[in-house]
Every structure is written in structure tokens, then in C-alpha cells.
Amino acid sequence: MDKFVINGGHPLKGEVTVSGAKNAVVAILPATILAKDVCRIENIPNISDVTAMINILNIMGAKIKYINKNTIEIDTRFINSYVVEHELSKQLRASYYLIGALLGRFNRAEVAMPGGCYLGVRPIDQHIKGFEALGATVTMEENAMVNARADKLLGNSIYLDVVSVGATINCMLAAVRARGLTIIENAAKEPHIVDLANFLNTMGADVRGAGTDVIKIHGVENLHGCEYSIIPDQIEAGTYMVAAAATKGNVLVKNVIPKHLESITAKLVECGINVEEYDDAVRVSATGRAGKCNIKTMPHPGFPTDMQPQFAVLLSIAKGTSIISESVWDNRFRYAEQLSRMGAQIHVNGKTAVIEGVEGLKGAPIKADDLRAGAAMMIAGLVATGVTEIEDIHHIERGYENVVDKFRSLGADIQRKEFPDDDQKIQMGAG
Ligand code: EPU
């Protein structure tokens, strides 16, 4: 088993460059299916979720050519299957975007229910509602296969009962080639929704209003290949910003869109952290302990749920008591147990956590419960005195490109180490 081993207590200093956005690329890769053509996509992060999605497309018949580590050409002309088995779909949550994309291309999709981080119940009723509004019949087979088919997709009004990133994206994918006008109301407004709309429009689609809560799509008959560069990752940027603040460091986070970071920046400033904004970079610096603040997670432009575990680490060493209310996911405080082992005073009651700031954290053996919890544990390890060993790092590598190298370039003492299974048992006290 591989672990991250961190010798903490060093302020992070220097510059770090943010990679392409995971949650944009995992939607844009399936979207290439909609054009029977070649798309060249740049700024693709080298992370395991992307590897998994590319592998699925490859197995379905797409030809993938790596131009360099972050640029690929994807030729979807020869895709000849609309079936994605569970072995493949379980590798990443976003495999459900293949339902919308395959429906859009073949009027037919059979995709097993996806995997991804366990954050509580993750229903897809709003995705299905959208497909049905466009004229598809959707059934759930016994083997957890979602089976969607339509004679013809026809534009329609879709009102989402909850603001859902996934449902908004899936409805967009299915609607771009449907005949007539589709209006998605109560749509999600995240930066990756806008990025997907820009990608689809570059392929010849007619999508308007992305980034607002009403998206209008005039269906077009055909889409064509294009060249496109993925936006920077808002959450990766935010993770380095919080790491800089928590270690009382001074870091220039480069290749960002500061507008996407507004809610994160606002909360850091509220905690007394210095944030300077430039055209495509932000500098975060701190000399003392952060102040307390309260956070409520919300869909964009509210404070992102994907940043709350990282922020909880900062608040756990802040002066005073802070409250975090999670309003998106039912089960996003599993990391609290790990953080408590390091000396944090964090008390969870349902979807609320009360954090009493302590002077500092102490290194401990901990684990990454999911992707963002894992990122938070890395920040905790960087802050803590002594050694922190993080296991289950595959969660972190799903979404952070070169995370060890990036933290090392900021002066962190961190290594990725392989541990034999027997050692593992002894260290975990199970031997
Ligand atoms: N929901 C429903 N019905 C649906 C869909 C969603 O009730 O049909 C509910 C969910 O249960 C949840 C809320 O709506 O309570 C929001 O879920 P959403 O659909 O927006 O989440 P998602 O699309 O499954 C994406 C990101 C998550 C991120 C959320 C919220 C991707 C691949 N995943 O998930 O990212 O937390 O939006 O912003 O884009 C991560 O990157 O670590 C991650 C978990």
C-alpha cells in the first residue's frame, strides 16, 4: 500500500501552477462523442479520473493520441458501442455523463450506475427526469444498468427540482442535438458548466445562458471536431490557497481565474488572511493564526462543498470557534474523525460541525476518506508537528495532478512511500 508521509510544520513558500479542472474535463471528454470527428483538448490534468474516462472511451472505439502529457486528440468517428459495463463505470462518478452523450449520438445508452466518492446517497432522479422530458424512455435494470432509448430526442422544458451539477451537464449533453429548443431551469452555475457550454459551442452547438440558472439550447443536427483548452481547476487552486494560509506561508497560485475563487478568497479574507489578486494568479500569505469564521456550503457562486474539508483544517487551528454547515451532501464530515486524531476539536452533529480552534495539530497515522477529505488531510499533515502518514491516497490522486511534486516545490517535506502489507498491519495495530 502506498502512503503520503509528511514531516509537517514548514510554511509553504513559492509558486504553484494549477492544472486543468477535473470536473470540467470529465464532462468534456464524454461530450466529444457527440461529434463524429477529432477534437484536440489541451490543459488536461494527468489524474486517475481522467485516465479512467479515457480508458472507457478507448474501449468504446475512440482513438486517443497523446500530443503531450496534457494534450490529447480524440477521434470519436469509430465509436461503435453504447454500452458501458459496471467494471468500467464504477471507476468514476462522471461515467454517468456517458448516458447523456451516448443518447445524444445514438439515441441509446446502456451505462451501469457509477462509482465515485461516498458522500451520502447520490441519486440520479433529476438526470432521468431530464432524459425523459427530451423523449427518452429510461429503465433501471436489475444489474444496475441504466437503459435509455429514444426514437428521436425533442427539445423541451426541464425544471430541475434540486440544483444539480451532474443533471445540468447530462441534460445539456442529451439536448444539444435534440430537435428544437430545450430550456433547463434551476440549472447549476458552476464554472465547469460554463466550460462545457463553451466546448459544445466550439463544436457547433447553440447553448446560451450557461452560468445563469436558465440554459437555453437550440438543437443542431451535427457537431464537428474542435480545439479546446480546459479551464483551471477552481478547487485545486483553493486547496493550495488554504494550504498556504494554514501553514502561515506565502504562495503565488498561478493559472487561475480569480473570479472563480471569489467565495474562497472572501472566506480567507474574513479569517484575516492576505489575498492579492492578479489577472491569472492569486497570492496568499499569512503570518499568524487565522481568525474564526462560519461557512455554509452552497451551489456556485456560494462556498463550494468541495472546499469545506480543506477549510475545516484551517479553522481547526484558528483563534476561536467556527461553524460549518454542509448543505449539499449528507455525509461530508467523515474526515472529522481523522482530524480529531491529530488534536483538532471538531464536533459533528448531522450536517453541522462546530470547530474550536486549537494552537496546533500533531502528526498521526490517518487516511483519506474521499478526494477532498484526502486533500484536507494533506494540509493537516503539512501544518502538524511531527510525522503524518496518510493512507488510501488513491482518492487524492483521482483529482490532484502531481500533488507531491507541487507541495515539494513549495518547500513541503512530503514523500509518496510504498509500505509492505505486513508493516501496514503492525502500524495499524492489527498484527
Ligand atoms: N441530487 C439529487 N438528484 C439528482 C442529482 C443530485 O437529489 O438527480 C442531489 C445530490 O444528492 C446532492 C445535490 O443534489 O445533494 C447536488 O448534487 P450534484 O448533482 O450537484 O453533484 P454531482 O454532480 O454528483 C458534482 C461534483 C462533485 C461536487 C458536486 C457539488 C463532478 C464529477 N462531481 O457532483 O465533486 O461535490 O457536484 O458541487 O462534477 C469532487 O470533485 O470531489 C466532487 C465530489
Coordinates of C-alpha atoms and ligand atoms in Angstrom, one line a residue:
M1 CA 0.0 0.0 0.0
D2 CA 1.3 3.5 -0.9
K3 CA 1.0 6.4 1.6
F4 CA 2.0 10.0 1.7
V5 CA 4.4 10.6 4.5
I6 CA 4.6 14.2 5.6
N7 CA 7.0 15.8 8.1
G8 CA 5.0 18.9 8.9
G9 CA 5.5 22.3 10.4
H10 CA 7.1 24.1 7.4
P11 CA 5.4 27.2 6.0
L12 CA 4.8 26.8 2.2
K13 CA 6.6 29.3 0.1
G14 CA 7.0 29.9 -3.6
E15 CA 4.8 29.4 -6.7
V16 CA 2.5 26.6 -7.8
T17 CA 0.7 26.2 -11.2
V18 CA -2.9 25.0 -11.2
S19 CA -3.9 22.2 -13.6
G20 CA -7.0 21.8 -15.8
A21 CA -10.3 21.4 -14.0
K22 CA -11.2 17.8 -13.1
N23 CA -14.9 18.4 -13.1
A24 CA -14.8 20.2 -16.5
V25 CA -12.7 17.6 -18.2
V26 CA -14.7 14.6 -17.0
A27 CA -17.7 16.2 -18.7
I28 CA -15.9 17.4 -21.8
L29 CA -14.3 14.1 -22.7
P30 CA -17.7 12.3 -22.9
A31 CA -19.0 15.4 -24.9
T32 CA -16.6 14.6 -27.7
I33 CA -18.8 11.5 -28.5
L34 CA -21.4 14.0 -29.8
A35 CA -19.3 14.8 -32.9
K36 CA -18.2 12.1 -35.2
D37 CA -14.8 13.8 -35.6
V38 CA -11.5 14.7 -34.0
C39 CA -11.2 17.0 -31.0
R40 CA -7.9 18.3 -29.7
I41 CA -8.1 19.1 -26.0
E42 CA -5.4 20.9 -24.0
N43 CA -4.7 21.5 -20.3
I44 CA -6.0 18.0 -19.4
P45 CA -4.9 17.2 -15.9
N46 CA -3.0 14.0 -15.5
I47 CA -5.1 12.4 -12.8
S48 CA -6.6 8.9 -12.4
D49 CA -10.3 10.0 -13.1
V50 CA -9.1 11.3 -16.5
T51 CA -7.2 8.1 -17.2
A52 CA -10.3 6.1 -16.3
M53 CA -12.6 8.2 -18.6
I54 CA -10.1 8.0 -21.5
N55 CA -9.8 4.2 -21.0
I56 CA -13.6 3.9 -21.2
L57 CA -13.7 5.9 -24.4
N58 CA -10.9 3.9 -25.9
I59 CA -12.7 0.6 -25.1
M60 CA -15.8 2.0 -26.8
G61 CA -13.8 2.6 -30.0
A62 CA -12.5 6.1 -29.7
K63 CA -8.9 6.6 -30.9
I64 CA -6.8 8.6 -28.5
K65 CA -3.5 10.2 -29.4
Y66 CA -1.3 11.9 -26.7
I67 CA 0.3 15.0 -28.2
N68 CA 2.0 15.6 -24.9
K69 CA 1.2 14.8 -21.2
N70 CA -1.7 17.4 -21.0
T71 CA -2.9 17.5 -24.6
I72 CA -4.8 14.7 -26.4
E73 CA -6.5 14.2 -29.8
I74 CA -9.6 12.1 -29.5
D75 CA -11.2 10.7 -32.6
T76 CA -14.7 9.5 -31.9
R77 CA -15.7 8.6 -35.5
F78 CA -15.4 4.9 -34.9
I79 CA -17.2 4.6 -31.5
N80 CA -19.5 1.6 -32.1
S81 CA -20.9 0.9 -28.7
Y82 CA -23.4 2.5 -26.4
V83 CA -22.9 0.1 -23.6
V84 CA -20.7 0.8 -20.5
E85 CA -20.4 -2.1 -18.1
H86 CA -20.1 -1.8 -14.3
E87 CA -16.4 -2.7 -14.2
L88 CA -15.7 0.5 -16.2
S89 CA -18.4 2.8 -14.9
K90 CA -17.6 2.1 -11.2
Q91 CA -14.2 3.7 -11.6
L92 CA -15.5 7.3 -11.6
R93 CA -18.7 9.1 -10.8
A94 CA -18.7 11.1 -14.0
S95 CA -19.1 7.9 -16.1
Y96 CA -22.9 8.8 -15.9
Y97 CA -22.1 11.7 -18.4
L98 CA -21.8 8.9 -21.0
I99 CA -25.6 8.4 -20.7
G100 CA -26.3 11.9 -22.0
A101 CA -23.6 11.8 -24.6
L102 CA -24.5 8.4 -26.0
L103 CA -28.2 9.3 -26.0
G104 CA -27.2 12.5 -28.0
R105 CA -25.2 10.5 -30.5
F106 CA -27.1 7.1 -30.8
N107 CA -30.5 7.8 -29.2
R108 CA -29.5 4.9 -27.0
A109 CA -27.3 4.3 -23.9
E110 CA -26.7 1.4 -21.5
V111 CA -24.5 2.6 -18.7
A112 CA -24.0 0.9 -15.3
M113 CA -24.5 3.1 -12.2
P114 CA -21.3 4.9 -11.5
G115 CA -18.8 4.9 -8.6
G116 CA -17.0 7.9 -7.1
C117 CA -16.6 9.4 -3.6
Y118 CA -19.1 8.2 -1.0
L119 CA -20.7 11.5 0.2
G120 CA -24.1 10.1 1.2
V121 CA -26.9 9.0 -1.1
R122 CA -26.2 10.2 -4.7
P123 CA -29.5 9.8 -6.6
I124 CA -29.8 10.5 -10.4
D125 CA -33.5 11.1 -10.5
Q126 CA -33.0 14.6 -12.0
H127 CA -30.8 13.3 -14.8
I128 CA -33.6 10.7 -15.6
K129 CA -36.3 13.4 -15.4
G130 CA -34.3 15.4 -18.0
F131 CA -33.8 12.5 -20.4
E132 CA -37.5 11.6 -20.2
A133 CA -38.5 15.2 -20.9
L134 CA -36.5 15.0 -24.1
G135 CA -38.4 11.9 -25.1
A136 CA -36.3 9.1 -23.9
T137 CA -37.6 6.0 -22.1
V138 CA -35.4 5.2 -19.1
T139 CA -35.4 2.0 -17.2
M140 CA -33.2 0.7 -14.4
E141 CA -32.2 -2.9 -15.0
E142 CA -31.6 -5.4 -12.1
N143 CA -27.9 -5.3 -12.7
A144 CA -27.9 -1.5 -12.0
M145 CA -27.7 -0.8 -15.8
V146 CA -29.4 2.5 -16.7
N147 CA -31.0 1.8 -20.1
A148 CA -32.1 4.9 -22.0
R149 CA -33.5 5.0 -25.5
A150 CA -35.5 7.3 -27.8
D151 CA -36.8 7.2 -31.3
K152 CA -35.9 10.8 -31.6
L153 CA -34.9 13.4 -29.0
L154 CA -37.1 16.5 -28.9
G155 CA -36.3 19.8 -27.1
N156 CA -38.4 20.5 -24.1
S157 CA -38.5 22.5 -20.8
I158 CA -36.7 20.8 -17.9
Y159 CA -37.1 22.2 -14.4
L160 CA -34.6 20.7 -12.0
D161 CA -36.0 20.1 -8.5
V162 CA -32.5 20.4 -7.0
V163 CA -29.6 22.4 -8.3
S164 CA -27.5 19.6 -9.6
V165 CA -24.2 19.9 -11.5
G166 CA -24.5 16.4 -12.9
A167 CA -28.1 16.7 -14.0
T168 CA -27.5 20.0 -15.6
I169 CA -24.5 18.6 -17.6
N170 CA -26.3 15.4 -18.6
C171 CA -29.3 17.4 -19.8
M172 CA -27.0 19.7 -21.9
L173 CA -25.3 16.7 -23.4
A174 CA -28.6 15.0 -24.4
A175 CA -30.2 18.2 -25.6
V176 CA -27.5 19.7 -27.9
R177 CA -28.6 17.5 -30.9
A178 CA -32.3 17.2 -29.9
R179 CA -34.7 18.8 -32.4
G180 CA -36.0 22.2 -31.2
L181 CA -35.5 24.3 -28.1
T182 CA -34.6 22.9 -24.6
I183 CA -34.8 25.1 -21.6
I184 CA -33.1 23.9 -18.4
E185 CA -34.4 25.9 -15.4
N186 CA -32.9 25.9 -12.0
A187 CA -29.6 24.9 -13.6
A188 CA -26.3 24.7 -11.8
K189 CA -24.0 27.6 -12.4
E190 CA -20.5 26.1 -11.6
P191 CA -17.5 27.2 -13.8
H192 CA -17.3 23.7 -15.3
I193 CA -20.9 24.1 -16.6
V194 CA -19.8 27.2 -18.5
D195 CA -16.7 25.4 -19.7
L196 CA -18.8 22.6 -21.1
A197 CA -21.1 25.0 -22.8
N198 CA -18.1 26.8 -24.4
F199 CA -16.8 23.5 -25.6
L200 CA -20.1 22.4 -27.1
N201 CA -20.5 25.8 -28.8
T202 CA -16.9 25.4 -30.2
M203 CA -18.2 22.1 -31.7
G204 CA -21.0 24.0 -33.3
A205 CA -23.8 23.7 -30.7
D206 CA -26.1 26.6 -29.7
V207 CA -26.0 26.8 -25.9
R208 CA -26.8 30.1 -24.2
G209 CA -27.2 31.2 -20.6
A210 CA -24.7 28.8 -19.0
G211 CA -23.5 30.3 -15.8
T212 CA -27.1 31.6 -15.0
D213 CA -29.9 29.4 -13.8
V214 CA -31.6 29.2 -17.2
I215 CA -29.8 27.5 -20.0
K216 CA -31.3 27.6 -23.5
I217 CA -30.2 25.1 -26.1
H218 CA -31.3 25.2 -29.7
G219 CA -30.7 21.7 -31.1
V220 CA -28.4 21.4 -34.1
E221 CA -28.2 18.4 -36.4
N222 CA -24.4 17.9 -36.4
L223 CA -21.4 18.9 -34.3
H224 CA -17.8 19.0 -35.5
G225 CA -14.4 18.5 -34.1
C226 CA -12.6 21.4 -32.5
E227 CA -9.6 22.6 -30.4
Y228 CA -10.2 23.5 -26.8
S229 CA -8.3 24.2 -23.6
I230 CA -9.8 23.2 -20.3
I231 CA -10.2 26.0 -17.6
P232 CA -8.0 25.9 -14.5
D233 CA -9.3 23.9 -11.5
Q234 CA -11.1 26.1 -9.0
I235 CA -10.9 23.5 -6.2
E236 CA -7.2 22.6 -6.8
A237 CA -6.4 26.4 -6.7
G238 CA -8.5 26.8 -3.5
T239 CA -6.7 23.8 -1.9
Y240 CA -3.2 25.4 -2.4
M241 CA -4.6 28.8 -1.2
V242 CA -5.8 27.2 2.1
A243 CA -2.6 25.2 2.5
A244 CA -0.6 28.5 2.2
A245 CA -2.8 30.1 4.8
A246 CA -2.8 27.2 7.2
T247 CA 1.0 26.8 7.2
K248 CA 1.4 30.6 7.6
G249 CA 3.2 30.6 4.3
N250 CA 3.4 32.9 1.2
V251 CA 2.3 31.2 -2.1
L252 CA 1.6 32.6 -5.6
V253 CA -1.0 30.3 -7.1
K254 CA -0.7 30.7 -10.8
N255 CA -3.0 29.8 -13.8
V256 CA -6.3 30.6 -12.0
I257 CA -9.4 32.6 -12.9
P258 CA -9.7 34.8 -9.8
K259 CA -13.5 35.3 -10.4
H260 CA -14.0 31.5 -9.8
L261 CA -12.2 31.8 -6.5
E262 CA -14.3 34.7 -5.1
S263 CA -16.1 32.7 -2.4
I264 CA -12.9 31.1 -1.2
T265 CA -11.0 34.4 -1.2
A266 CA -13.8 36.1 0.7
K267 CA -13.7 33.5 3.5
L268 CA -9.9 33.6 3.7
V269 CA -10.0 37.4 4.0
E270 CA -12.7 37.1 6.7
C271 CA -10.2 34.9 8.6
G272 CA -7.6 37.6 8.4
I273 CA -5.5 36.0 5.6
N274 CA -3.9 38.3 3.0
V275 CA -5.0 37.5 -0.6
E276 CA -3.8 39.6 -3.5
E277 CA -5.5 39.1 -6.9
Y278 CA -3.7 39.4 -10.2
D279 CA -5.0 38.7 -13.8
D280 CA -4.4 35.0 -13.6
A281 CA -2.9 34.4 -10.2
V282 CA -3.5 34.9 -6.5
R283 CA -1.0 35.4 -3.8
V284 CA -2.0 34.0 -0.3
S285 CA 0.1 34.9 2.7
A286 CA -0.3 34.7 6.5
T287 CA 2.0 35.5 9.4
G288 CA -0.1 34.4 12.3
R289 CA -3.1 32.2 13.2
A290 CA -6.2 32.7 11.2
G291 CA -9.3 34.1 12.7
K292 CA -12.6 32.1 13.1
C293 CA -15.4 32.2 10.5
N294 CA -18.6 30.4 9.8
I295 CA -19.2 28.6 6.5
K296 CA -22.3 27.3 4.7
T297 CA -21.7 25.3 1.6
M298 CA -23.9 26.2 -1.4
P299 CA -24.1 25.6 -5.1
H300 CA -22.0 28.2 -7.1
P301 CA -21.5 31.1 -6.6
G302 CA -21.8 30.1 -2.9
F303 CA -19.0 28.5 -1.0
P304 CA -18.2 25.1 -2.7
T305 CA -18.8 21.9 -0.7
D306 CA -15.6 20.6 -2.4
M307 CA -13.6 23.2 -0.3
Q308 CA -15.1 22.6 3.1
P309 CA -12.8 19.8 4.4
Q310 CA -9.7 21.8 3.5
F311 CA -11.2 24.9 5.2
A312 CA -12.0 22.8 8.3
V313 CA -8.3 22.2 8.8
L314 CA -7.6 26.0 8.7
L315 CA -10.4 26.6 11.2
S316 CA -9.3 23.8 13.4
I317 CA -6.1 25.9 14.1
A318 CA -7.8 29.3 14.0
K319 CA -8.4 31.6 17.0
G320 CA -12.0 31.0 18.3
T321 CA -14.9 28.7 17.4
S322 CA -16.2 28.3 13.9
I323 CA -19.3 26.6 12.5
I324 CA -19.5 24.7 9.2
S325 CA -23.0 23.9 7.7
E326 CA -22.9 21.4 4.9
S327 CA -26.0 21.9 2.7
V328 CA -25.1 19.8 -0.4
W329 CA -24.0 16.4 0.8
D330 CA -25.4 14.3 3.7
N331 CA -22.1 12.7 4.6
R332 CA -19.2 15.1 4.2
F333 CA -17.7 15.1 7.7
R334 CA -16.2 11.7 7.8
Y335 CA -12.8 13.3 7.9
A336 CA -13.6 14.8 11.3
E337 CA -12.5 11.5 13.0
Q338 CA -9.1 11.7 11.3
L339 CA -8.6 15.3 12.2
S340 CA -9.5 14.6 15.8
R341 CA -6.7 12.1 15.9
M342 CA -4.4 15.0 15.2
G343 CA -5.7 17.0 18.1
A344 CA -8.4 19.0 16.4
Q345 CA -11.5 19.8 18.4
I346 CA -14.3 19.2 15.9
H347 CA -17.8 18.1 16.9
V348 CA -20.2 17.0 14.2
N349 CA -23.9 16.9 14.6
G350 CA -25.6 15.8 11.4
K351 CA -24.7 18.3 8.7
T352 CA -23.1 20.8 11.0
A353 CA -19.6 20.8 12.5
V354 CA -18.5 23.1 15.4
I355 CA -14.8 23.6 15.4
E356 CA -13.0 25.0 18.4
G357 CA -9.6 26.3 17.2
V358 CA -6.5 24.8 18.9
E359 CA -2.9 26.1 18.8
G360 CA -1.6 23.4 16.6
L361 CA -2.0 19.8 15.3
K362 CA 0.2 16.7 15.9
G363 CA 1.2 14.2 13.2
A364 CA -0.6 10.9 13.3
P365 CA -1.4 7.9 11.0
I366 CA -4.6 8.9 9.2
K367 CA -6.5 8.1 6.0
A368 CA -8.1 9.8 3.1
D369 CA -11.8 9.1 3.3
D370 CA -12.5 10.6 -0.1
L371 CA -10.9 13.0 -2.6
R372 CA -11.4 16.4 -0.8
A373 CA -11.1 14.8 2.7
G374 CA -7.8 13.5 1.4
A375 CA -6.7 16.9 0.3
A376 CA -7.6 18.3 3.7
M377 CA -5.6 15.5 5.4
M378 CA -2.6 16.6 3.4
I379 CA -3.0 20.2 4.6
A380 CA -3.4 18.9 8.2
G381 CA -0.1 16.9 7.8
L382 CA 1.7 20.0 6.4
V383 CA 0.5 22.0 9.4
A384 CA 1.2 19.4 12.1
T385 CA 4.3 19.0 14.1
G386 CA 5.9 15.6 13.6
V387 CA 5.1 12.9 11.0
T388 CA 1.7 12.2 9.4
E389 CA 1.1 9.1 7.3
I390 CA -1.9 9.2 5.0
E391 CA -3.3 6.0 3.5
D392 CA -5.9 5.4 0.8
I393 CA -4.1 8.1 -1.3
H394 CA -5.7 6.7 -4.5
H395 CA -8.7 9.0 -3.6
I396 CA -6.4 12.1 -3.7
E397 CA -4.8 11.0 -7.0
R398 CA -8.2 10.9 -8.6
G399 CA -8.2 14.7 -8.6
Y400 CA -4.8 16.3 -7.9
E401 CA -2.1 16.3 -10.6
N402 CA 1.4 15.8 -9.3
V403 CA 0.3 16.7 -5.8
V404 CA 3.5 15.5 -4.1
D405 CA 5.8 17.4 -6.5
K406 CA 3.7 20.5 -6.3
F407 CA 3.8 20.6 -2.5
R408 CA 7.5 19.8 -2.5
S409 CA 8.2 22.7 -4.8
L410 CA 6.7 24.9 -2.1
G411 CA 9.1 23.5 0.5
A412 CA 7.0 20.8 2.0
D413 CA 8.7 17.7 3.3
I414 CA 6.4 15.1 1.7
Q415 CA 7.1 11.7 0.1
R416 CA 5.0 9.0 -1.6
K417 CA 6.2 5.8 0.0
E418 CA 5.4 2.1 -0.6
F419 CA 4.7 0.1 2.5
P420 CA 4.6 -3.7 2.5
D421 CA 1.3 -5.1 3.7
D422 CA 2.7 -6.7 6.8
D423 CA 4.3 -3.5 8.0
Q424 CA 1.0 -2.0 7.4
K425 CA -0.8 -4.4 9.7
I426 CA 1.7 -3.7 12.5
Q427 CA 1.4 0.0 12.1
M428 CA -2.3 -0.1 12.2
G429 CA -2.2 -2.2 15.4
A430 CA -3.9 -5.2 13.7
G431 CA -0.9 -7.6 13.7
Ligands
EPU1 N1 -29.2 15.3 -6.4 C1 -30.4 14.7 -6.4 N2 -30.9 14.2 -7.6 C2 -30.1 14.1 -8.7 C3 -28.8 14.7 -8.7 C4 -28.4 15.3 -7.5 O1 -31.2 14.8 -5.4 O2 -30.5 13.6 -9.7 C5 -28.7 16.0 -5.2 C6 -27.5 15.3 -4.6 O3 -27.8 14.2 -3.7 C7 -26.8 16.4 -3.8 C8 -27.2 17.6 -4.7 O4 -28.3 17.3 -5.5 O5 -27.4 16.6 -2.6 C9 -26.1 18.2 -5.5 O6 -25.5 17.1 -6.3 P1 -24.9 17.3 -7.8 O7 -25.6 16.6 -8.8 O8 -24.7 18.8 -8.0 O9 -23.4 16.6 -7.6 P2 -22.7 15.8 -8.6 O10 -22.9 16.3 -10.0 O11 -22.9 14.3 -8.3 C10 -20.6 17.3 -8.7 C11 -19.1 17.1 -8.5 C12 -18.8 16.9 -7.0 C13 -19.3 18.1 -6.2 C14 -20.8 18.4 -6.6 C15 -21.4 19.6 -5.9 C16 -18.4 16.1 -10.6 C17 -17.9 14.9 -11.3 N3 -18.6 16.0 -9.3 O12 -21.2 16.1 -8.2 O13 -17.4 16.9 -6.9 O14 -19.2 17.9 -4.8 O15 -21.0 18.5 -8.0 O16 -20.7 20.7 -6.4 O17 -18.5 17.2 -11.2 C18 -15.3 16.3 -6.1 O18 -14.8 16.8 -7.1 O19 -14.7 15.9 -5.1 C19 -16.8 16.1 -6.0 C20 -17.4 15.2 -5.2

